[in-house]
Short mmCIF file of C-alpha atoms in Angstrom, two decimals:
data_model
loop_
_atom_site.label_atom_id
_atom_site.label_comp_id
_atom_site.label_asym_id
_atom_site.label_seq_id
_atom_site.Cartn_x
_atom_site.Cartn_y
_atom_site.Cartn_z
CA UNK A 459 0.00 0.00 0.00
CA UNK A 460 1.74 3.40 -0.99
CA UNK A 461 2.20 6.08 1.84
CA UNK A 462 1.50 8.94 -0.45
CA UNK A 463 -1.83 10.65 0.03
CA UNK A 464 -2.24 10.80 -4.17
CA UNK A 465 -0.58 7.63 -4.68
CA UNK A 466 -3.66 6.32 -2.12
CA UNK A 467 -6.34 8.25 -3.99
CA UNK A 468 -4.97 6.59 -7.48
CA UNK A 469 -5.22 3.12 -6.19
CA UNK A 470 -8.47 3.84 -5.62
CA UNK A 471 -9.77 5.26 -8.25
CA UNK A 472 -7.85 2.75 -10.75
CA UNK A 473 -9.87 -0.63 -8.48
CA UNK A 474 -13.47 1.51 -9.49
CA UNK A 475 -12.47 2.10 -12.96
CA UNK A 476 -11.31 -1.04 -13.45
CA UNK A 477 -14.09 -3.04 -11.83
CA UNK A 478 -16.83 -0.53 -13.86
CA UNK A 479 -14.87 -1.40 -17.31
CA UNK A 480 -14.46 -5.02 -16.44
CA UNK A 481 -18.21 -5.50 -16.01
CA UNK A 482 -18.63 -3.64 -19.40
CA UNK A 483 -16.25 -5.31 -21.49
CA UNK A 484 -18.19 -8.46 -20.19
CA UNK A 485 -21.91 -7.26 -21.09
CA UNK A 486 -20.39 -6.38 -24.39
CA UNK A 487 -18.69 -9.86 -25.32
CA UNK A 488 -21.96 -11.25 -23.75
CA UNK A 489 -24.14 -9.31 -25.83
CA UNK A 490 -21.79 -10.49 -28.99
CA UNK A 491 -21.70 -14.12 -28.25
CA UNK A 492 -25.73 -13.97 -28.00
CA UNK A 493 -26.17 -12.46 -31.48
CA UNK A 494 -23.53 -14.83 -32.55
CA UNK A 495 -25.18 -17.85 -31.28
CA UNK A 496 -28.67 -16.39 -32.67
CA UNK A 497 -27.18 -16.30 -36.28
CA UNK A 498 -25.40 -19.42 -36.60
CA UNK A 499 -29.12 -20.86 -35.14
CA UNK A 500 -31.35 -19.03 -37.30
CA UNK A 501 -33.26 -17.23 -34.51
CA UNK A 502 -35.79 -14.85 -35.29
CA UNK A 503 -34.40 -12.55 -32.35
CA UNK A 504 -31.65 -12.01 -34.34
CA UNK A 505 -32.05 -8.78 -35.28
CA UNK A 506 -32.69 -7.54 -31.85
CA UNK A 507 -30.00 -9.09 -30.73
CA UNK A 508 -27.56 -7.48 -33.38
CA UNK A 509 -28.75 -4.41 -32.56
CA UNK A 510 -28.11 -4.99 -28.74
CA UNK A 511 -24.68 -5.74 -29.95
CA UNK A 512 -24.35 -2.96 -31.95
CA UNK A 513 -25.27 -0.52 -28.75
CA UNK A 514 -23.17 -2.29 -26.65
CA UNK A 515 -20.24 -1.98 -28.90
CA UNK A 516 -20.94 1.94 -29.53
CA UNK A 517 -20.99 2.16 -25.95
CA UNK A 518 -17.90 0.64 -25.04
CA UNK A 519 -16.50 3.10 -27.57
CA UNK A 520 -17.25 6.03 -25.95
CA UNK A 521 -15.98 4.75 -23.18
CA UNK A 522 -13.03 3.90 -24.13
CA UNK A 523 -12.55 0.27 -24.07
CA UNK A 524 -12.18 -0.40 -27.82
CA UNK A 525 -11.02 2.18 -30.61
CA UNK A 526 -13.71 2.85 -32.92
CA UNK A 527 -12.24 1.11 -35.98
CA UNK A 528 -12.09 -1.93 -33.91
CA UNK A 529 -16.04 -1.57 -32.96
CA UNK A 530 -16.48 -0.54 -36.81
CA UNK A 531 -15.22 -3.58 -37.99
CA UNK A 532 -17.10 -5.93 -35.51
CA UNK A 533 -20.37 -4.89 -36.17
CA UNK A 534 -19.14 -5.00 -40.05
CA UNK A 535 -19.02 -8.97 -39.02
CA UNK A 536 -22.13 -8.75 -37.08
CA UNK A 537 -24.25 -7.48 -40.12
CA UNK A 538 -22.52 -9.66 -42.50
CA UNK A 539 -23.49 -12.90 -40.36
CA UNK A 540 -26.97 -11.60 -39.99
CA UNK A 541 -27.20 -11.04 -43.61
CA UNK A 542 -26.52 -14.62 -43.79
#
């Protein structure tokens, strides 16, 4: 544990921001597989369930978990299986 009073406050706040971003990274990949597993099944959710995707992966753009290319090019694959 560090004795500096900033050094204190920055373990802090990295343990929130890392706990909030873990638990959004999660409901994204979560919200990815589903769609995923909806496609390859045929489900008639699917297209719910893309755009679920689609929101999560816009959210976890702004903020800042992936770089917007990256999102860009996963919902590119999202469509592209749902247009399947």
């Amino acid at each position: 544990m560090p004795n500096i009073k900033s050094a204190i406050k920055r373990v802090r706040t990295t343990e929130t921001r890392n706990s909030r971003n873990t638990s959004q990274r999660t409901a994204m990949r979560t919200a990815v597989k589903k769609f995923e597993q909806a496609a390859e099944n045929n489900a008639e959710n699917a297209k719910e369930l893309y755009v679920e995707a689609s929101k999560k992966l816009d959210s976890a753009v702004s903020k800042g978990l992936l770089h917007k290319n990256n999102a860009a090019r996963n919902k590119s694959r999202l469509a592209k299986k749902l247009a399947k």
